[in-house]
Amino acid sequence: CGLCPDFQTEYRVSLSPGVECELVMKDSYGDGWDGASWSGLGQEGLTVAGSKERKSFVVPFAPPPSAPSPPLISPQLSPAPLVPGEAVANTPQDVRDEINMAVDQGRNASVFIPPGASLAFSSNVECSGAMHLSVRSSGEGATLDGKKSSRMFYISSGCSLYLEALHFVDG
């Protein structure tokens, strides 16, 4: 983007070690990149020129702990309180419904998936247009199962995605 040479964006994801991932970057402005770099999960790269980049890699395993830790006894943590305007999602359809409602109302979409929940997606969740989509959990996090799909979220046309305390499996 000629007007924003130092443009940066950050997306947070939580992935299980050993999971194969594919990073797909597209130039949404259509004017190409001149030295775009990316990094994350122990990986990094540089796209010298172009408008699209794909990189596949496997999430590295963490080194084993040096010594076993004694068990900690902690009070039961309650889930983080909902943010005003945030919808609870117990199913993949709840996530889609919140996005559709937000589009109809011209606002951002925000969903909270309860810790320990597991949602299995049979198709990807689409977000497009000038919208911010926030999908989060808290504590131990929630699991999103892609059921062998190559992507769980399809983000396009200016939509931005924020993910917090989520574990992605089988996708």
Coordinates of C-alpha atoms in Angstrom, one line a residue:
C1 CA 0.0 0.0 0.0
G2 CA 1.8 3.1 -1.2
L3 CA 0.2 5.3 1.5
C4 CA 1.0 2.9 4.4
P5 CA 4.5 1.5 3.8
D6 CA 4.9 0.3 7.4
F7 CA 1.4 -1.3 7.7
Q8 CA 1.4 -4.1 10.2
T9 CA -1.3 -6.4 11.4
E10 CA -1.3 -9.2 14.0
Y11 CA -3.5 -12.2 14.4
R12 CA -3.3 -14.5 17.4
V13 CA -4.0 -18.2 17.1
S14 CA -3.5 -21.1 19.4
L15 CA -2.5 -24.4 17.7
S16 CA -1.6 -27.8 18.9
P17 CA 2.0 -29.0 18.4
G18 CA 2.5 -31.2 15.4
V19 CA -0.4 -29.6 13.5
E20 CA 0.3 -28.8 9.9
C21 CA -0.7 -25.2 9.1
E22 CA -0.9 -23.2 5.9
L23 CA -0.5 -19.4 6.0
V24 CA -2.2 -17.7 3.1
M25 CA -1.6 -14.0 2.7
K26 CA -3.2 -11.8 0.0
D27 CA -2.7 -8.2 -0.8
S28 CA -6.2 -6.7 -0.2
Y29 CA -5.3 -3.4 -1.8
G30 CA -4.2 -5.0 -5.1
D31 CA -1.1 -2.9 -5.6
G32 CA 1.4 -5.7 -4.7
W33 CA 4.0 -6.0 -2.0
D34 CA 7.5 -4.7 -2.0
G35 CA 9.3 -6.7 0.7
A36 CA 6.5 -7.9 2.9
S37 CA 7.7 -10.0 5.8
W38 CA 5.8 -12.3 8.2
S39 CA 6.7 -14.3 11.3
G40 CA 5.1 -16.5 13.9
L41 CA 5.2 -19.9 15.6
G42 CA 8.9 -20.1 15.1
Q43 CA 8.6 -19.5 11.3
E44 CA 9.4 -16.4 9.3
G45 CA 9.6 -15.4 5.7
L46 CA 9.9 -12.6 3.2
T47 CA 7.9 -12.0 0.1
V48 CA 10.1 -9.8 -2.2
A49 CA 7.3 -8.9 -4.6
G50 CA 3.9 -10.1 -5.5
S51 CA 0.3 -10.0 -4.2
K52 CA -0.1 -13.5 -2.8
E53 CA 2.0 -15.9 -0.6
R54 CA 1.4 -19.4 0.7
K55 CA 3.5 -21.1 3.3
S56 CA 2.9 -24.5 4.9
F57 CA 4.6 -25.6 8.1
V58 CA 4.2 -27.9 11.1
V59 CA 3.8 -26.3 14.5
P60 CA 6.9 -27.2 16.5
F61 CA 6.7 -29.2 19.8
A62 CA 7.8 -27.4 22.9
P63 CA 10.9 -28.8 24.6
P64 CA 10.2 -31.2 27.5
P65 CA 10.2 -29.6 30.9
S66 CA 13.5 -30.0 32.9
A67 CA 11.8 -31.4 36.0
P68 CA 8.2 -32.3 36.9
S69 CA 6.4 -29.6 38.7
P70 CA 4.6 -30.3 41.9
P71 CA 0.8 -30.2 41.5
L72 CA -0.7 -26.8 42.1
I73 CA -4.0 -26.5 43.9
S74 CA -5.8 -23.4 42.7
P75 CA -9.3 -22.1 43.2
Q76 CA -11.8 -22.9 40.4
L77 CA -11.6 -20.1 37.9
S78 CA -14.9 -18.9 36.5
P79 CA -15.1 -18.0 32.9
A80 CA -14.2 -14.4 31.9
P81 CA -17.2 -12.1 32.0
L82 CA -18.8 -11.4 28.6
V83 CA -17.8 -8.2 26.9
P84 CA -20.8 -5.9 26.3
G85 CA -22.3 -6.9 23.0
E86 CA -20.6 -10.3 23.0
A87 CA -22.7 -13.4 22.1
V88 CA -22.2 -16.9 23.6
A89 CA -21.5 -19.5 21.0
N90 CA -22.2 -23.1 21.9
T91 CA -22.3 -24.3 18.3
P92 CA -20.7 -23.3 14.9
Q93 CA -24.2 -22.1 13.9
D94 CA -24.1 -19.7 16.8
V95 CA -20.9 -18.1 15.4
R96 CA -22.5 -17.8 11.9
D97 CA -25.7 -16.4 13.4
E98 CA -23.8 -13.7 15.3
I99 CA -21.9 -12.7 12.1
N100 CA -25.2 -12.5 10.1
M101 CA -26.9 -10.5 12.8
A102 CA -23.9 -8.1 12.9
V103 CA -24.0 -7.7 9.1
D104 CA -27.7 -6.9 9.2
Q105 CA -27.1 -4.3 12.0
G106 CA -24.0 -2.8 10.5
R107 CA -21.7 -3.6 13.5
N108 CA -18.8 -5.8 14.4
A109 CA -19.3 -9.4 15.5
S110 CA -18.1 -10.8 18.8
V111 CA -18.5 -14.3 20.2
F112 CA -17.4 -16.0 23.4
I113 CA -17.0 -19.8 23.4
P114 CA -17.1 -21.3 26.9
P115 CA -13.8 -22.8 28.2
G116 CA -13.7 -26.6 27.6
A117 CA -16.3 -26.4 24.8
S118 CA -15.5 -28.2 21.5
L119 CA -17.1 -27.0 18.3
A120 CA -16.9 -29.1 15.1
F121 CA -17.2 -27.1 11.9
S122 CA -18.5 -28.9 8.8
S123 CA -17.9 -25.8 6.6
N124 CA -15.9 -22.7 7.0
V125 CA -17.1 -19.5 8.7
E126 CA -17.1 -16.6 6.3
C127 CA -16.5 -12.9 7.1
S128 CA -16.3 -10.2 4.5
G129 CA -16.7 -6.4 4.4
A130 CA -15.6 -3.8 6.8
M131 CA -16.2 -5.8 9.9
H132 CA -14.1 -6.9 12.9
L133 CA -14.8 -10.5 14.0
S134 CA -13.7 -11.5 17.5
V135 CA -13.9 -15.2 18.5
R136 CA -12.6 -15.9 22.0
S137 CA -12.6 -18.1 25.0
S138 CA -10.9 -17.9 28.4
G139 CA -8.9 -20.0 30.9
E140 CA -8.2 -23.4 29.4
G141 CA -9.7 -22.3 26.1
A142 CA -12.1 -23.9 23.7
T143 CA -11.4 -26.3 20.8
L144 CA -12.4 -25.7 17.2
D145 CA -12.4 -28.9 15.1
G146 CA -12.1 -28.3 11.4
K147 CA -13.1 -31.9 10.5
K148 CA -10.2 -32.1 8.0
S149 CA -11.1 -28.9 6.3
S150 CA -8.2 -26.8 5.0
R151 CA -9.6 -23.7 6.6
M152 CA -12.1 -22.9 9.3
F153 CA -12.4 -19.2 8.7
Y154 CA -12.6 -17.5 5.3
I155 CA -11.7 -13.8 5.7
S156 CA -12.0 -11.4 2.8
S157 CA -12.9 -7.9 1.6
G158 CA -11.6 -6.0 4.6
C159 CA -12.8 -8.2 7.5
S160 CA -10.4 -8.6 10.3
L161 CA -10.3 -11.6 12.7
Y162 CA -9.2 -11.7 16.4
L163 CA -8.8 -15.1 18.0
E164 CA -8.1 -15.7 21.7
A165 CA -7.7 -18.8 23.8
L166 CA -8.7 -21.2 21.1
H167 CA -7.2 -24.6 20.1
F168 CA -7.5 -25.7 16.5
V169 CA -7.5 -29.4 15.7
D170 CA -8.0 -31.5 12.6
G171 CA -8.1 -28.6 10.2

